[in-house]
Amino acid sequence: MNPSVDAPSTASVASPIVNVPPAVARPTGIHPAAELFPLMRDTDLGLLVEDIDEHGLREPILLYQGLVLDGRNRLRACEIAGVEPRFIEWDGVGSPLAIVLSRNLHRRHLNEGQRAIIAARAKGMFEDEAAERGRAHQFGRAGRAATEGIQAASPQPSPEGRGSDGHPTAIANLHEPGRTVNEQAAQLLNVSPRSVATASRVPKTADEQVIAAVESGDIAVSDAASITNLPKEQQRQAL
């Protein structure tokens, strides 16, 4: 037997191709939509740190354009626990605001004042998205196609009440025709439009300590709004 003919050649055997997902770079900051929700307080953060220390990071941190879109508390907890975080890139379906609201509304136990101030801050993002759709319309058919794509990509709830990413969602469409931004934000955060209007005064004129107290749930948003006409030093004293 001629070994040069019958023996298998190792050079001719192809190596198996392994598809390795590209690494996602560490974030460079926090997306504005993620900052709508307050950071966890010490007790809740401590429990999250303990869980990650014992079980590891259960859910990857979601990034968009190099910024943390969802998971800044998990990132903090990983850093405290000394656990290497995992990151994934957002697939672009829907909008950043829709993702943040749908993922956090069911997680966080927020009182009415906290939800109202989140709604008040979200109003600007609603308006920015509406303005972006308006600009898209100016470019004719291409603009209309892009706008329709944005609307179609808004997270639609399944019969089980979950969006396409598997998270529960209270959002069918962030931009309902005939409804004001104030009304839409109020509906999504389950507060009254009046509460949103009241809360809208707080970020604009309240002292930082007053804002932080509302965000943490320590004072009612109506109480905070009632002292916003005072000098900031007097606002702090009123706390």
CSV table of N, CA, C and O in Angstrom, one decimal, residues 129-177:
chain,number,residue,atom,x,y,z
A,129,GLU,N,-39.0,62.6,20.0
A,129,GLU,CA,-39.3,61.6,19.0
A,129,GLU,C,-40.4,62.0,18.0
A,129,GLU,O,-40.3,61.7,16.8
A,130,ALA,N,-41.4,62.8,18.5
A,130,ALA,CA,-42.4,63.3,17.6
A,130,ALA,C,-41.8,64.3,16.6
A,130,ALA,O,-42.1,64.3,15.4
A,131,ALA,N,-40.8,65.1,17.0
A,131,ALA,CA,-40.2,66.1,16.1
A,131,ALA,C,-39.3,65.3,15.1
A,131,ALA,O,-39.3,65.7,13.9
A,132,GLU,N,-38.7,64.2,15.5
A,132,GLU,CA,-37.9,63.4,14.6
A,132,GLU,C,-38.8,62.8,13.5
A,132,GLU,O,-38.4,62.7,12.3
A,133,ARG,N,-40.0,62.3,13.9
A,133,ARG,CA,-40.9,61.8,12.9
A,133,ARG,C,-41.4,62.9,12.0
A,133,ARG,O,-41.5,62.6,10.8
A,134,GLY,N,-41.6,64.1,12.5
A,134,GLY,CA,-42.0,65.2,11.6
A,134,GLY,C,-40.9,65.5,10.6
A,134,GLY,O,-41.3,65.8,9.4
A,135,ARG,N,-39.7,65.5,11.0
A,135,ARG,CA,-38.6,65.8,10.0
A,135,ARG,C,-38.5,64.7,9.0
A,135,ARG,O,-38.2,64.9,7.8
A,136,ALA,N,-38.8,63.4,9.4
A,136,ALA,CA,-38.7,62.3,8.5
A,136,ALA,C,-39.8,62.5,7.4
A,136,ALA,O,-39.6,62.2,6.2
A,137,HIS,N,-40.9,63.0,7.7
A,137,HIS,CA,-42.0,63.2,6.8
A,137,HIS,C,-41.6,64.2,5.7
A,137,HIS,O,-42.1,64.2,4.6
A,138,GLN,N,-40.7,65.1,6.0
A,138,GLN,CA,-40.3,66.2,5.0
A,138,GLN,C,-39.5,65.6,3.9
A,138,GLN,O,-39.4,66.2,2.9
A,139,PHE,N,-39.0,64.4,4.0
A,139,PHE,CA,-38.2,63.8,3.0
A,139,PHE,C,-39.0,62.8,2.1
A,139,PHE,O,-38.4,61.9,1.5
A,140,GLY,N,-40.3,63.0,2.0
A,140,GLY,CA,-41.1,62.3,1.0
A,140,GLY,C,-41.3,60.8,1.4
A,140,GLY,O,-41.3,60.4,2.5
A,141,ARG,N,-41.2,60.0,0.4
A,141,ARG,CA,-41.5,58.6,0.5
A,141,ARG,C,-40.5,57.9,1.5
A,141,ARG,O,-40.9,57.1,2.3
A,142,ALA,N,-39.2,58.2,1.3
A,142,ALA,CA,-38.2,57.6,2.2
A,142,ALA,C,-38.5,58.0,3.6
A,142,ALA,O,-38.4,57.2,4.5
A,143,GLY,N,-38.9,59.3,3.8
A,143,GLY,CA,-39.2,59.7,5.2
A,143,GLY,C,-40.4,59.0,5.8
A,143,GLY,O,-40.4,58.6,6.9
A,144,ARG,N,-41.4,58.8,4.9
A,144,ARG,CA,-42.6,58.1,5.4
A,144,ARG,C,-42.3,56.7,5.7
A,144,ARG,O,-42.8,56.1,6.7
A,145,ALA,N,-41.5,56.0,4.9
A,145,ALA,CA,-41.1,54.6,5.2
A,145,ALA,C,-40.4,54.5,6.5
A,145,ALA,O,-40.6,53.6,7.3
A,146,ALA,N,-39.5,55.5,6.7
A,146,ALA,CA,-38.7,55.4,8.0
A,146,ALA,C,-39.6,55.6,9.2
A,146,ALA,O,-39.5,54.9,10.2
A,147,THR,N,-40.6,56.5,9.0
A,147,THR,CA,-41.5,56.8,10.1
A,147,THR,C,-42.4,55.6,10.4
A,147,THR,O,-42.6,55.2,11.5
A,148,GLU,N,-42.9,55.0,9.3
A,148,GLU,CA,-43.8,53.8,9.5
A,148,GLU,C,-43.0,52.7,10.1
A,148,GLU,O,-43.5,51.9,10.9
A,149,GLY,N,-41.7,52.6,9.8
A,149,GLY,CA,-40.9,51.6,10.4
A,149,GLY,C,-40.7,51.8,11.9
A,149,GLY,O,-40.7,50.9,12.7
A,150,ILE,N,-40.6,53.1,12.3
A,150,ILE,CA,-40.4,53.4,13.7
A,150,ILE,C,-41.7,53.0,14.5
A,150,ILE,O,-41.7,52.4,15.5
A,151,GLN,N,-42.9,53.4,13.8
A,151,GLN,CA,-44.2,53.1,14.5
A,151,GLN,C,-44.4,51.6,14.6
A,151,GLN,O,-44.9,51.0,15.6
A,152,ALA,N,-44.0,50.9,13.5
A,152,ALA,CA,-44.2,49.4,13.5
A,152,ALA,C,-43.3,48.7,14.5
A,152,ALA,O,-43.7,47.7,15.0
A,153,ALA,N,-42.2,49.4,14.7
A,153,ALA,CA,-41.2,48.7,15.6
A,153,ALA,C,-41.5,49.0,17.1
A,153,ALA,O,-40.9,48.5,17.9
A,154,SER,N,-42.5,49.8,17.4
A,154,SER,CA,-42.8,50.1,18.8
A,154,SER,C,-43.3,48.8,19.4
A,154,SER,O,-44.0,48.0,18.8
A,155,PRO,N,-42.8,48.5,20.7
A,155,PRO,CA,-43.1,47.2,21.2
A,155,PRO,C,-44.6,46.9,21.4
A,155,PRO,O,-45.3,47.6,22.1
A,156,GLN,N,-45.0,45.8,20.7
A,156,GLN,CA,-46.4,45.4,20.7
A,156,GLN,C,-46.6,44.3,21.8
A,156,GLN,O,-45.8,43.3,21.7
A,157,PRO,N,-47.5,44.4,22.7
A,157,PRO,CA,-47.7,43.4,23.7
A,157,PRO,C,-48.3,42.1,23.0
A,157,PRO,O,-49.1,42.1,22.2
A,158,SER,N,-47.8,41.0,23.4
A,158,SER,CA,-48.3,39.7,23.0
A,158,SER,C,-49.5,39.3,23.9
A,158,SER,O,-49.8,40.0,24.8
A,159,PRO,N,-50.2,38.3,23.5
A,159,PRO,CA,-51.4,37.9,24.4
A,159,PRO,C,-51.0,37.7,25.8
A,159,PRO,O,-51.8,37.8,26.7
A,160,GLU,N,-49.7,37.3,26.1
A,160,GLU,CA,-49.3,37.2,27.5
A,160,GLU,C,-48.9,38.5,28.1
A,160,GLU,O,-48.4,38.5,29.3
A,161,GLY,N,-49.0,39.6,27.4
A,161,GLY,CA,-48.6,40.9,27.9
A,161,GLY,C,-47.1,41.1,27.9
A,161,GLY,O,-46.6,41.9,28.7
A,162,ARG,N,-46.4,40.5,27.0
A,162,ARG,CA,-45.0,40.7,26.9
A,162,ARG,C,-44.6,41.2,25.5
A,162,ARG,O,-45.2,40.9,24.5
A,163,GLY,N,-43.5,42.0,25.5
A,163,GLY,CA,-43.0,42.5,24.2
A,163,GLY,C,-42.2,41.5,23.5
A,163,GLY,O,-42.0,40.4,24.0
A,164,SER,N,-41.6,41.9,22.4
A,164,SER,CA,-40.8,41.0,21.6
A,164,SER,C,-39.5,40.6,22.3
A,164,SER,O,-38.9,39.6,21.9
A,165,ASP,N,-39.1,41.4,23.3
A,165,ASP,CA,-37.9,41.0,24.0
A,165,ASP,C,-38.1,40.1,25.2
A,165,ASP,O,-37.2,39.8,26.0
A,166,GLY,N,-39.4,39.7,25.4
A,166,GLY,CA,-39.8,38.9,26.5
A,166,GLY,C,-40.1,39.6,27.8
A,166,GLY,O,-40.5,38.9,28.8
A,167,HIS,N,-40.0,40.9,27.8
A,167,HIS,CA,-40.3,41.6,29.0
A,167,HIS,C,-41.7,42.1,29.0
A,167,HIS,O,-42.2,42.5,28.0
A,168,PRO,N,-42.4,42.1,30.2
A,168,PRO,CA,-43.7,42.7,30.2
A,168,PRO,C,-43.7,44.1,29.7
A,168,PRO,O,-42.7,44.8,30.0
A,169,THR,N,-44.7,44.5,29.0
A,169,THR,CA,-44.8,45.9,28.5
A,169,THR,C,-46.2,46.5,28.6
A,169,THR,O,-47.1,45.8,28.4
A,170,ALA,N,-46.2,47.7,29.0
A,170,ALA,CA,-47.5,48.4,29.1
A,170,ALA,C,-47.7,49.4,27.9
A,170,ALA,O,-48.5,50.2,27.9
A,171,ILE,N,-46.8,49.2,26.9
A,171,ILE,CA,-46.8,50.2,25.8
A,171,ILE,C,-47.2,49.5,24.5
A,171,ILE,O,-46.5,48.6,24.0
A,172,ALA,N,-48.2,50.0,23.9
A,172,ALA,CA,-48.6,49.6,22.6
A,172,ALA,C,-48.1,50.5,21.5
A,172,ALA,O,-47.6,50.1,20.5
A,173,ASN,N,-48.2,51.8,21.8
A,173,ASN,CA,-47.7,52.8,20.9
A,173,ASN,C,-47.4,54.1,21.7
A,173,ASN,O,-48.3,54.6,22.4
A,174,LEU,N,-46.2,54.5,21.6
A,174,LEU,CA,-45.8,55.7,22.4
A,174,LEU,C,-46.4,57.0,21.9
A,174,LEU,O,-46.5,58.0,22.6
A,175,HIS,N,-47.0,57.0,20.7
A,175,HIS,CA,-47.4,58.2,20.1
A,175,HIS,C,-48.9,58.0,19.5
A,175,HIS,O,-49.0,57.6,18.4
A,176,GLU,N,-49.9,58.2,20.4
A,176,GLU,CA,-51.2,58.0,20.0
A,176,GLU,C,-51.8,59.2,19.4
A,176,GLU,O,-51.8,60.3,20.0
A,177,PRO,N,-52.3,59.2,18.1
A,177,PRO,CA,-52.9,60.4,17.5
A,177,PRO,C,-54.0,60.9,18.3
A,177,PRO,O,-54.8,60.2,18.9
